[in-house]
C-alpha positions in Angstrom: 0.6 31.1 -37.3 0.5 29.9 -41.3 3.6 32.2 -42.3 1.7 32.7 -45.3 3.9 34.4 -48.1 7.3 33.7 -46.5 10.6 32.3 -47.1 13.5 31.3 -44.7 17.0 29.9 -45.5 18.1 27.7 -42.7 20.0 24.6 -41.9 17.0 22.5 -42.3 13.9 21.9 -43.6 10.8 23.4 -42.2 8.0 21.2 -41.7 4.8 23.6 -42.4 1.9 23.6 -44.1 2.1 25.0 -47.7 6.0 25.4 -47.4 8.7 24.2 -50.0 12.1 23.4 -49.9 15.4 23.2 -52.2 18.7 22.6 -50.8 21.4 25.0 -51.7 25.1 25.1 -51.6 27.0 25.7 -47.8 24.0 23.2 -46.3 21.5 26.1 -46.7 17.9 25.0 -47.3 15.6 27.5 -49.0 12.2 27.3 -47.5 9.3 29.1 -48.9 5.8 29.4 -48.9 3.7 28.3 -52.3 2.2 31.6 -52.7 5.4 33.4 -52.5 7.1 33.4 -55.9 10.1 31.9 -56.3 12.6 31.0 -59.7 15.6 29.0 -59.1 18.8 28.6 -61.2 20.2 25.5 -59.4 23.5 25.6 -61.9 24.1 29.3 -60.9 22.9 29.0 -57.2 20.9 31.7 -57.4 17.3 32.1 -56.2 14.8 34.9 -57.1 11.8 35.2 -54.2 9.2 37.6 -55.1 7.8 39.9 -57.8 10.7 41.1 -60.1 9.8 43.0 -63.4 12.1 45.2 -65.8 11.5 48.6 -66.5 14.1 49.3 -69.2 13.1 48.6 -73.0 16.3 47.6 -73.9 17.0 44.8 -71.3 15.3 41.3 -70.5 13.0 40.1 -67.9 14.8 39.4 -64.7 15.2 35.8 -65.4 16.6 36.6 -68.8 19.1 39.0 -67.5 20.2 36.3 -64.6 20.4 33.6 -67.6 23.2 36.0 -69.0 25.4 36.1 -65.9 28.5 34.1 -65.9 28.9 30.9 -63.3 30.4 33.1 -60.8 29.4 36.7 -61.0 31.3 39.6 -59.2 29.3 41.9 -56.9 29.5 44.7 -59.1 27.9 42.7 -61.9 25.1 41.6 -59.9 24.3 45.3 -59.0 24.0 46.4 -62.4 21.7 44.1 -63.5 19.8 44.3 -60.7 19.6 48.6 -60.6 16.7 48.4 -63.1 14.6 46.0 -61.6 11.2 46.9 -59.8 9.0 45.2 -57.5 9.4 43.3 -54.1 11.8 40.9 -54.4 14.7 39.1 -52.4 17.9 37.9 -54.8 20.0 35.3 -53.5 23.4 35.3 -55.3 27.0 33.9 -54.9 26.3 33.7 -50.9 24.9 37.1 -50.9 21.3 38.3 -49.8 20.3 41.7 -51.9 17.0 43.2 -51.1 14.8 45.4 -53.5 15.3 48.8 -53.8 13.7 49.7 -50.4 13.5 46.3 -49.1 9.9 45.9 -49.5 10.4 41.8 -48.9 11.9 41.9 -45.3 15.0 40.0 -44.5 15.6 39.3 -41.1 19.1 37.8 -39.9 20.3 36.0 -37.1 22.2 32.9 -36.0 19.9 30.6 -37.2 20.1 32.2 -41.1 17.6 34.9 -42.7 13.9 34.9 -43.0 11.2 37.3 -44.4 9.1 36.4 -41.0 10.8 37.8 -38.1 8.5 35.4 -35.3 9.6 32.3 -37.8 13.2 33.1 -37.5 12.9 33.7 -33.5 11.3 30.4 -33.3 13.8 28.7 -35.0 16.4 30.4 -32.6 14.5 29.2 -29.7 13.4 32.5 -28.5 10.0 33.0 -27.2 7.2 34.6 -29.4 7.1 38.2 -28.8 5.0 40.7 -30.9 6.4 44.5 -30.7 4.3 47.6 -29.3 4.8 50.7 -31.4 5.5 53.9 -29.8 3.0 56.9 -30.2 4.8 58.9 -32.9 7.1 56.5 -34.5 4.6 53.9 -34.9 7.5 51.1 -36.6 10.4 49.8 -35.3 13.5 51.5 -36.9 16.0 49.2 -38.8 18.4 47.5 -38.5 17.5 46.7 -34.9 14.0 44.9 -34.1 12.3 43.9 -30.7 14.7 40.8 -30.2 18.3 41.8 -29.6 19.3 38.8 -31.5 17.7 39.4 -34.5 18.3 42.2 -37.1 16.7 43.7 -40.3 18.3 44.1 -43.5 18.4 47.8 -44.8 18.0 48.6 -48.4 21.6 50.2 -48.5 23.1 46.5 -47.3 23.5 43.0 -48.9 24.0 40.1 -46.6 27.0 37.9 -46.6 25.7 34.3 -45.7 29.3 33.4 -45.2 30.2 35.9 -42.7 27.0 36.6 -41.2 28.0 40.5 -42.0 26.4 43.2 -43.9 28.3 45.1 -46.9 27.3 48.0 -48.3 24.9 48.1 -51.4 24.4 51.5 -53.1 21.0 52.9 -53.0 21.6 55.0 -56.4 21.7 53.0 -59.8 24.8 53.6 -61.6 24.0 53.1 -65.5 21.6 56.3 -65.6 20.9 58.2 -69.2 21.9 61.8 -68.8 19.0 64.3 -70.1 19.8 67.9 -71.4 17.1 69.6 -69.8 14.0 68.9 -67.5 11.3 68.1 -70.3 13.7 65.4 -71.6 13.9 64.1 -67.7 10.4 64.1 -67.2 10.0 62.2 -70.5 12.8 59.8 -69.8 11.5 58.8 -66.6 8.0 58.6 -67.6 8.7 56.2 -70.2 11.0 53.8 -68.1 7.9 53.9 -65.4 5.6 53.0 -68.2 7.7 50.3 -69.4 7.4 48.8 -66.0 3.8 49.0 -65.9 3.7 47.3 -68.9 6.1 44.6 -68.4 4.2 44.0 -64.7 0.9 43.6 -66.6 2.5 41.2 -69.2 4.2 39.3 -66.5 0.6 38.6 -64.6 -1.8 38.9 -67.4 -4.6 37.1 -65.2 -4.4 39.3 -62.0 -6.5 42.5 -62.4 -4.7 45.9 -61.6 -6.1 47.8 -58.9 -4.8 51.5 -58.1 -5.5 52.8 -55.0 -6.4 56.5 -55.4 -6.7 59.2 -53.4 -6.9 63.0 -53.7 -3.0 63.6 -53.3 0.1 64.0 -55.2 1.6 60.5 -55.4 -1.5 58.3 -56.3 -2.7 60.7 -59.0 1.4 60.5 -60.6 0.7 56.8 -60.6 -2.8 57.2 -62.2 -1.9 59.6 -64.7 1.3 57.2 -65.6 -0.9 54.1 -65.8 -3.1 55.7 -68.2 -0.1 56.8 -70.5 1.0 53.3 -70.4 -2.0 52.0 -71.8 -2.6 49.0 -69.2 -6.0 48.1 -68.2 -6.8 49.1 -64.7 -9.8 50.1 -62.3 -9.1 52.4 -59.5 -10.1 52.1 -55.6 -10.7 54.0 -52.6 -10.8 52.5 -49.0 -13.0 54.6 -46.9 -11.7 55.1 -43.0 -12.6 57.0 -39.8 -10.1 60.3 -40.4 -10.0 60.7 -44.4 -9.3 64.0 -46.0 -12.3 65.6 -47.8 -10.6 65.5 -51.0 -9.5 62.1 -50.7 -13.3 61.0 -50.8 -14.3 63.5 -53.5 -11.4 63.9 -56.1 -10.9 60.3 -57.0 -14.7 60.1 -58.8 -13.5 63.6 -60.5 -10.4 61.8 -61.6 -11.8 58.7 -62.9 -14.6 60.5 -64.5 -12.3 62.4 -66.5 -10.3 59.8 -67.5 -12.8 57.0 -68.2 -11.6 54.6 -65.2 -13.8 52.7 -62.9 -13.7 53.7 -59.3 -14.4 51.0 -56.7 -15.2 52.9 -53.2 -15.2 50.3 -50.3 -17.4 52.1 -47.1 -16.2 50.8 -43.8 -18.5 48.7 -41.9 -18.7 49.1 -38.5 -20.4 45.7 -38.0 -17.5 43.9 -40.2 -14.8 44.6 -37.6 -13.0 41.5 -36.4 -10.5 41.5 -33.7 -9.5 38.2 -34.6 -8.2 39.4 -38.1 -6.7 42.4 -36.0 -4.2 40.2 -34.1 -3.7 37.7 -37.2 -2.2 41.2 -38.9 -0.2 42.2 -36.1 1.0 38.4 -35.3 1.7 38.2 -38.7 3.8 41.7 -39.0 5.3 40.7 -35.5 3.7 44.0 -34.7 6.7 46.0 -36.3 4.3 48.3 -37.4 1.0 50.0 -36.6 -0.8 52.0 -39.2 -4.5 52.1 -41.1 -3.8 49.1 -43.4 -4.3 46.8 -40.2 -7.5 48.1 -39.8 -8.6 47.9 -43.5 -7.6 44.4 -42.7 -9.4 44.1 -39.5 -12.7 45.6 -41.2 -12.7 43.2 -44.3 -12.3 46.0 -46.8 -9.3 44.7 -48.9 -11.4 41.3 -48.8 -14.7 42.9 -50.2 -12.3 44.5 -52.8 -11.3 41.7 -54.0 -14.8 39.6 -54.0 -15.7 40.6 -58.0 -12.2 39.9 -59.0 -10.4 36.7 -58.1 -6.7 37.5 -58.5 -5.7 41.1 -58.1 -2.5 43.2 -57.9 -3.0 46.4 -55.7 -0.9 49.5 -57.3 -0.2 51.5 -54.9 2.1 54.8 -54.4 3.9 55.1 -50.8 7.5 56.1 -51.8 7.5 58.7 -53.6 8.1 60.9 -50.7 11.5 59.5 -50.3 12.7 62.6 -52.5 10.4 65.5 -51.2 12.7 65.8 -47.5 9.7 64.7 -45.6 11.0 64.9 -42.5 11.8 69.2 -42.3 14.4 70.5 -39.8 15.3 66.8 -38.3 18.1 66.9 -39.9 21.4 69.0 -41.1 24.4 68.1 -42.8 26.2 66.3 -39.6 23.1 64.1 -39.0 20.0 64.4 -36.9 18.9 67.0 -34.7 17.6 67.8 -31.4 14.4 68.2 -33.3 14.6 64.3 -34.4 15.0 63.0 -30.8 11.9 65.1 -29.8 9.9 65.0 -32.7 10.2 61.0 -32.5 9.9 61.0 -28.7 13.3 59.3 -28.3 15.0 61.5 -25.8 15.0 58.8 -23.3 17.2 55.2 -23.7 14.6 52.8 -25.2 15.3 50.2 -28.0 14.0 52.3 -31.0 17.0 55.0 -29.6 19.1 52.4 -30.0 18.1 51.6 -33.4 18.5 55.1 -34.7 21.7 55.3 -33.2 22.8 51.9 -34.9 21.2 53.4 -37.9 23.3 56.8 -38.4 26.4 55.1 -37.4 25.9 52.8 -40.3 25.3 56.0 -42.5 28.3 57.7 -41.2 30.1 54.7 -42.0 29.1 54.2 -45.5 27.7 57.5 -46.9 25.6 58.1 -50.0 26.5 61.0 -52.1 23.2 63.1 -54.0 21.1 62.4 -51.1 20.0 64.5 -47.9 19.9 62.4 -44.5 16.5 63.1 -44.3 15.6 61.8 -47.7 17.9 58.5 -46.7 16.0 58.4 -43.6 12.6 58.2 -45.3 14.0 55.6 -47.8 15.6 53.2 -45.6 13.2 53.6 -42.7 9.9 55.0 -43.7 9.9 52.6 -46.8 12.6 50.3 -45.8 11.0 49.5 -42.3 7.7 51.1 -42.0 6.2 50.0 -45.6 7.9 46.9 -45.7 5.9 45.7 -42.8 2.7 47.1 -43.9 3.5 45.4 -47.5 4.1 42.2 -45.6 0.2 42.4 -44.1 -1.1 41.8 -47.5 0.7 38.3 -47.7 -2.4 37.4 -45.6 -4.7 38.0 -48.4 -5.0 35.0 -50.4 -6.0 36.4 -53.9 -4.5 39.7 -53.8 -0.8 41.1 -53.6 0.5 44.5 -53.4 3.2 46.2 -55.7 4.8 49.6 -55.5 5.5 50.5 -59.3 8.4 53.2 -58.0 10.1 50.6 -56.4 13.6 50.3 -58.7 16.9 51.8 -58.1 16.8 53.3 -61.5 13.4 55.2 -61.2 14.4 56.5 -57.6 17.8 57.9 -58.8 16.2 59.9 -61.8 13.4 60.9 -59.2 16.5 62.5 -57.5 17.8 64.4 -60.5 14.5 66.8 -60.3 15.8 70.0 -58.7 15.5 70.1 -55.0 13.1 73.2 -55.1 10.5 71.3 -57.2 10.9 68.2 -55.3 10.1 69.8 -52.2 6.8 71.3 -53.2 6.2 68.4 -55.4 6.3 70.4 -58.5 8.2 67.8 -60.3 4.8 65.3 -59.9 2.7 68.1 -61.2 4.7 68.5 -64.3 4.7 64.3 -64.8 1.2 64.4 -64.3 0.5 67.3 -66.9 2.7 65.6 -69.3 1.6 61.9 -68.9 -2.4 63.0 -69.1 -3.1 66.3 -69.6 -6.9 66.0 -68.9 -6.2 65.8 -65.4 -4.5 69.2 -65.3 -7.0 71.2 -63.5 -8.3 69.2 -61.0 -7.1 70.5 -57.3 -5.5 68.2 -54.9 -6.7 67.6 -51.6 -6.3 70.0 -48.7 -6.0 69.4 -45.1 -9.6 69.3 -44.3 -11.2 65.7 -42.3 -14.3 64.3 -42.8 -16.6 65.2 -39.7 -13.8 67.6 -38.3 -15.0 71.0 -37.1 -12.8 73.9 -35.8 -13.7 72.4 -32.0 -12.3 68.8 -32.8 -9.4 70.2 -34.6 -7.9 72.1 -31.6 -9.2 69.6 -29.3 -6.9 66.9 -31.3 -4.1 69.3 -31.0 -4.3 69.9 -27.3 -4.5 66.4 -26.8 -1.3 65.7 -29.1 0.3 68.8 -27.1 -0.5 67.0 -23.8 1.0 63.8 -24.7 4.0 65.7 -25.9 4.3 67.3 -22.5 4.1 64.4 -20.6 6.6 62.3 -22.7 9.1 65.0 -23.3 8.7 67.7 -20.4 8.0 71.3 -20.9 11.4 72.5 -22.1 11.6 70.2 -25.3 8.1 70.5 -26.1 8.4 74.4 -26.4 11.6 73.7 -28.5 9.6 71.4 -30.4 6.8 73.3 -31.1 9.0 76.3 -32.1 10.6 74.6 -34.7 7.2 73.0 -36.2 6.1 77.0 -36.4 9.2 78.2 -37.9 8.7 79.0 -41.8 11.5 76.4 -42.7 9.6 73.6 -41.2 6.3 74.4 -43.2 7.7 74.2 -46.4 7.0 70.4 -47.2 4.7 69.5 -44.6 2.3 71.7 -46.7 2.5 69.7 -49.7 2.6 66.0 -48.1 0.7 63.4 -49.5 -1.1 60.8 -47.0 0.6 57.4 -47.8 -1.4 55.2 -50.1 
């Protein structure tokens, strides 16, 4: 394995192709691959790994803000500095490891040190290389566990202490947040910060073409409208796959025609599939996620997209649903309900059940005000583990990197300031779109019809899923699960969810 785009903080230097080294305090040696950006501030013993930019117009770049820190910055100073950054990064400062807002640049830790690459760390610890096999419904390995009992994963609500080898609580929400008098002012304030972030991103990487992933759903359209408002040059793209919604096929062209944006659609060529590429993707991510992006890579669709551009940044919109209570009826005020364990098929002992139990124990011991547990679960698990491993898969691309322009503690904090009843139906995003680009206001959103789907194939799919549930859960738990799904409360968010981009 090449471990491209990865890093490891160990007690020794790695002799791997493309890796560089920097000796830090405490006999630590930072090893990082040349395709992973790294800024070092030796006098301050601070390193910034990955891509980071600023969303506040009244603050400097991350590099400038780090330079302003004193010789021994305290924990709170670091948190307040970093809360308005956006990007995919890890900050090493004061003997602690700080992940970005949703942990998109992963951090795995164990006896040998830390690394963004689970298998690389396992090798350093003398563990046999082993790829995880995801379950049918829970298609990622929940944090803080991995498939190695000796290796854990850092959560977005944690910072890792290198001296003690323990995790400390890190707030999800930003502290220094403007107050707005009404919702119109909130929309304007949020949009202004978001657009500042896009403009600073473009300024930091002027040679990389911005390519925006566009579907027919709410999330990518919100990003699309804000990118238009920000005035940054970009092209839009869609990658076709076997189970696309009809709206995802038809609506991007309408949006781009209306806005005057170039659209590139990359079809899936069945003859272009490479088992070797799929194996490489699975090994690179240690099998910690199993989703459509591995097939985009296996079919060479991202590679074909990059051909006319050279260096590019993929603008994606996969964390907007953090604030919409994505998992209805799976949680209450006291924690996960029975519907969580049946819905995720975790009723029997298994590593994923142990991971979920450890996660909920951490949440109980370190509560976060202002966020429902179902939203926190999405933030830390669906984004912090599922999406993080998907983003890691992009490190295999030599000339393309992925960015999530919403991945800022300040932006996510403002998102939670919108009324809950609007967030549940994504009405707040509709209003952001209308304000940012009124020309898009009358274009509908994608429905649930899929390409090639008939009433017969839809019914067959539901029967197949029900049979799987029955086999995994048994009759009683399956009946309870479907009763919960059919209740009015369960459908309030499912009707409005967007396919992750």
